[in-house]
Amino acid sequence: MQSSTNNKSKDFSNRAVTVNQAIRVLKRNGIEADETQAGKILDVLYLLAKRFRRLEDPGIVKDLKGKSNT
């Protein structure tokens, strides 16, 4: 994690949410987090968003439906 709270993680250069913004949102919702913790939370959320975006690809969804247990 980079030292400045306004810098975005180098893993996701196109991030729209800064660590500072994440800290403020978390605090508004009763969660105290420092820069490192907020950065890790953002990392997880961006990874989930990236995976979800991949699942929106019709080819991937079709493949997953074919492998379903139901």
Tab-separated table of N, CA and C in Angstrom:
chain	number	residue	atom	x	y	z
A	1	MET	N	0.840	-1.174	0.000
A	1	MET	CA	0.000	0.000	0.000
A	1	MET	C	0.885	1.236	0.000
A	2	GLN	N	0.485	2.224	-0.724
A	2	GLN	CA	1.275	3.438	-0.800
A	2	GLN	C	0.986	4.322	0.407
A	3	SER	N	1.913	5.216	0.719
A	3	SER	CA	1.807	5.983	1.953
A	3	SER	C	0.720	7.052	1.932
A	4	SER	N	0.475	7.681	0.814
A	4	SER	CA	-0.530	8.736	0.768
A	4	SER	C	-1.932	8.143	0.695
A	5	THR	N	-2.844	8.682	1.494
A	5	THR	CA	-4.203	8.144	1.510
A	5	THR	C	-4.982	8.510	0.260
A	6	ASN	N	-4.525	9.469	-0.507
A	6	ASN	CA	-5.227	9.843	-1.730
A	6	ASN	C	-4.761	9.043	-2.932
A	7	ASN	N	-3.665	8.322	-2.805
A	7	ASN	CA	-3.181	7.510	-3.919
A	7	ASN	C	-4.026	6.265	-4.068
A	8	LYS	N	-4.154	5.831	-5.309
A	8	LYS	CA	-4.909	4.624	-5.580
A	8	LYS	C	-3.949	3.462	-5.664
A	9	SER	N	-4.419	2.277	-5.349
A	9	SER	CA	-3.587	1.083	-5.395
A	9	SER	C	-3.065	0.866	-6.798
A	10	LYS	N	-1.821	0.418	-6.895
A	10	LYS	CA	-1.233	0.195	-8.210
A	10	LYS	C	-1.830	-1.023	-8.904
A	11	ASP	N	-2.506	-1.905	-8.143
A	11	ASP	CA	-3.142	-3.070	-8.748
A	11	ASP	C	-4.322	-2.683	-9.627
A	12	PHE	N	-5.012	-1.618	-9.267
A	12	PHE	CA	-6.171	-1.159	-10.015
A	12	PHE	C	-5.989	0.324	-10.319
A	13	SER	N	-5.311	0.623	-11.394
A	13	SER	CA	-4.988	2.014	-11.699
A	13	SER	C	-6.221	2.822	-12.087
A	14	ASN	N	-7.309	2.158	-12.453
A	14	ASN	CA	-8.514	2.879	-12.867
A	14	ASN	C	-9.548	2.974	-11.741
A	15	ARG	N	-9.106	2.886	-10.515
A	15	ARG	CA	-10.019	2.958	-9.371
A	15	ARG	C	-10.653	4.333	-9.262
A	16	ALA	N	-11.926	4.332	-8.922
A	16	ALA	CA	-12.644	5.586	-8.754
A	16	ALA	C	-12.716	6.008	-7.290
A	17	VAL	N	-12.444	5.092	-6.364
A	17	VAL	CA	-12.555	5.370	-4.933
A	17	VAL	C	-11.167	5.382	-4.310
A	18	THR	N	-10.845	6.467	-3.626
A	18	THR	CA	-9.554	6.556	-2.950
A	18	THR	C	-9.656	5.926	-1.565
A	19	VAL	N	-8.522	5.667	-0.971
A	19	VAL	CA	-8.485	5.117	0.385
A	19	VAL	C	-9.132	6.103	1.357
A	20	ASN	N	-8.880	7.384	1.165
A	20	ASN	CA	-9.493	8.412	2.027
A	20	ASN	C	-11.010	8.357	1.952
A	21	GLN	N	-11.541	8.230	0.739
A	21	GLN	CA	-12.989	8.143	0.571
A	21	GLN	C	-13.533	6.891	1.258
A	22	ALA	N	-12.825	5.793	1.118
A	22	ALA	CA	-13.251	4.540	1.751
A	22	ALA	C	-13.280	4.687	3.268
A	23	ILE	N	-12.266	5.333	3.830
A	23	ILE	CA	-12.219	5.547	5.283
A	23	ILE	C	-13.426	6.365	5.735
A	24	ARG	N	-13.765	7.416	4.980
A	24	ARG	CA	-14.914	8.254	5.340
A	24	ARG	C	-16.226	7.470	5.274
A	25	VAL	N	-16.406	6.675	4.218
A	25	VAL	CA	-17.635	5.885	4.073
A	25	VAL	C	-17.735	4.844	5.185
A	26	LEU	N	-16.632	4.182	5.463
A	26	LEU	CA	-16.630	3.193	6.542
A	26	LEU	C	-16.977	3.850	7.872
A	27	LYS	N	-16.389	5.023	8.127
A	27	LYS	CA	-16.631	5.733	9.390
A	27	LYS	C	-18.098	6.136	9.515
A	28	ARG	N	-18.700	6.593	8.402
A	28	ARG	CA	-20.120	6.952	8.418
A	28	ARG	C	-20.999	5.759	8.780
A	29	ASN	N	-20.498	4.573	8.513
A	29	ASN	CA	-21.250	3.351	8.801
A	29	ASN	C	-20.773	2.659	10.071
A	30	GLY	N	-20.052	3.404	10.915
A	30	GLY	CA	-19.653	2.907	12.222
A	30	GLY	C	-18.463	1.969	12.223
A	31	ILE	N	-17.662	1.995	11.166
A	31	ILE	CA	-16.499	1.108	11.073
A	31	ILE	C	-15.237	1.953	11.083
A	32	GLU	N	-14.397	1.744	12.088
A	32	GLU	CA	-13.117	2.444	12.167
A	32	GLU	C	-12.064	1.630	11.421
A	33	ALA	N	-11.385	2.260	10.469
A	33	ALA	CA	-10.349	1.572	9.696
A	33	ALA	C	-9.216	2.543	9.416
A	34	ASP	N	-7.984	2.037	9.483
A	34	ASP	CA	-6.842	2.871	9.120
A	34	ASP	C	-6.590	2.715	7.614
A	35	GLU	N	-5.545	3.377	7.129
A	35	GLU	CA	-5.244	3.359	5.692
A	35	GLU	C	-5.018	1.950	5.160
A	36	THR	N	-4.278	1.164	5.900
A	36	THR	CA	-3.966	-0.196	5.455
A	36	THR	C	-5.227	-1.043	5.388
A	37	GLN	N	-6.039	-0.971	6.425
A	37	GLN	CA	-7.271	-1.759	6.461
A	37	GLN	C	-8.233	-1.335	5.352
A	38	ALA	N	-8.395	-0.028	5.173
A	38	ALA	CA	-9.293	0.468	4.126
A	38	ALA	C	-8.780	0.060	2.747
A	39	GLY	N	-7.475	0.094	2.563
A	39	GLY	CA	-6.893	-0.327	1.290
A	39	GLY	C	-7.164	-1.794	1.009
A	40	LYS	N	-7.057	-2.626	2.038
A	40	LYS	CA	-7.333	-4.060	1.869
A	40	LYS	C	-8.808	-4.298	1.556
A	41	ILE	N	-9.672	-3.548	2.213
A	41	ILE	CA	-11.109	-3.664	1.938
A	41	ILE	C	-11.387	-3.284	0.490
A	42	LEU	N	-10.774	-2.193	0.035
A	42	LEU	CA	-10.949	-1.786	-1.360
A	42	LEU	C	-10.423	-2.849	-2.316
A	43	ASP	N	-9.276	-3.437	-1.995
A	43	ASP	CA	-8.723	-4.501	-2.843
A	43	ASP	C	-9.731	-5.629	-3.018
A	44	VAL	N	-10.329	-6.060	-1.914
A	44	VAL	CA	-11.305	-7.156	-1.970
A	44	VAL	C	-12.524	-6.747	-2.795
A	45	LEU	N	-13.024	-5.542	-2.558
A	45	LEU	CA	-14.203	-5.094	-3.290
A	45	LEU	C	-13.931	-4.974	-4.783
A	46	TYR	N	-12.752	-4.458	-5.154
A	46	TYR	CA	-12.425	-4.355	-6.571
A	46	TYR	C	-12.222	-5.726	-7.203
A	47	LEU	N	-11.647	-6.674	-6.463
A	47	LEU	CA	-11.505	-8.037	-6.988
A	47	LEU	C	-12.870	-8.678	-7.207
A	48	LEU	N	-13.787	-8.487	-6.263
A	48	LEU	CA	-15.139	-9.014	-6.428
A	48	LEU	C	-15.830	-8.385	-7.635
A	49	ALA	N	-15.677	-7.084	-7.781
A	49	ALA	CA	-16.289	-6.398	-8.922
A	49	ALA	C	-15.714	-6.912	-10.237
A	50	LYS	N	-14.410	-7.144	-10.255
A	50	LYS	CA	-13.760	-7.646	-11.462
A	50	LYS	C	-14.289	-9.034	-11.811
A	51	ARG	N	-14.427	-9.904	-10.812
A	51	ARG	CA	-14.950	-11.262	-11.040
A	51	ARG	C	-16.401	-11.208	-11.491
A	52	PHE	N	-17.192	-10.350	-10.871
A	52	PHE	CA	-18.594	-10.228	-11.236
A	52	PHE	C	-18.734	-9.752	-12.674
A	53	ARG	N	-17.897	-8.812	-13.061
A	53	ARG	CA	-17.929	-8.304	-14.430
A	53	ARG	C	-17.648	-9.422	-15.421
A	54	ARG	N	-16.712	-10.307	-15.066
A	54	ARG	CA	-16.402	-11.449	-15.928
A	54	ARG	C	-17.599	-12.378	-16.039
A	55	LEU	N	-18.339	-12.540	-14.946
A	55	LEU	CA	-19.514	-13.412	-14.968
A	55	LEU	C	-20.641	-12.853	-15.822
A	56	GLU	N	-20.639	-11.540	-16.025
A	56	GLU	CA	-21.663	-10.941	-16.875
A	56	GLU	C	-21.444	-11.275	-18.345
A	57	ASP	N	-20.278	-11.771	-18.709
A	57	ASP	CA	-19.995	-12.191	-20.074
A	57	ASP	C	-20.895	-13.388	-20.386
A	58	PRO	N	-21.760	-13.298	-21.402
A	58	PRO	CA	-22.708	-14.379	-21.695
A	58	PRO	C	-22.047	-15.745	-21.898
A	59	GLY	N	-20.882	-15.799	-22.479
A	59	GLY	CA	-20.199	-17.070	-22.694
A	59	GLY	C	-19.830	-17.746	-21.392
A	60	ILE	N	-19.392	-16.973	-20.433
A	60	ILE	CA	-19.001	-17.526	-19.136
A	60	ILE	C	-20.235	-18.014	-18.382
A	61	VAL	N	-21.314	-17.236	-18.413
A	61	VAL	CA	-22.536	-17.634	-17.721
A	61	VAL	C	-23.082	-18.916	-18.328
A	62	LYS	N	-23.049	-19.030	-19.648
A	62	LYS	CA	-23.526	-20.241	-20.319
A	62	LYS	C	-22.709	-21.451	-19.866
A	63	ASP	N	-21.394	-21.297	-19.793
A	63	ASP	CA	-20.530	-22.389	-19.340
A	63	ASP	C	-20.856	-22.786	-17.906
A	64	LEU	N	-21.099	-21.800	-17.040
A	64	LEU	CA	-21.406	-22.094	-15.645
A	64	LEU	C	-22.742	-22.813	-15.511
A	65	LYS	N	-23.734	-22.421	-16.317
A	65	LYS	CA	-25.041	-23.076	-16.252
A	65	LYS	C	-24.933	-24.530	-16.681
A	66	GLY	N	-24.076	-24.814	-17.634
A	66	GLY	CA	-23.892	-26.185	-18.089
A	66	GLY	C	-23.250	-27.062	-17.036
A	67	LYS	N	-22.532	-26.460	-16.101
A	67	LYS	CA	-21.838	-27.208	-15.051
A	67	LYS	C	-22.613	-27.224	-13.735
A	68	SER	N	-23.815	-26.676	-13.737
A	68	SER	CA	-24.607	-26.580	-12.512
A	68	SER	C	-25.034	-27.951	-12.010
A	69	ASN	N	-25.175	-28.080	-10.705
A	69	ASN	CA	-25.636	-29.321	-10.089
A	69	ASN	C	-27.153	-29.449	-10.109
A	70	THR	N	-27.859	-28.387	-10.490
A	70	THR	CA	-29.327	-28.430	-10.458
A	70	THR	C	-29.903	-28.792	-11.788
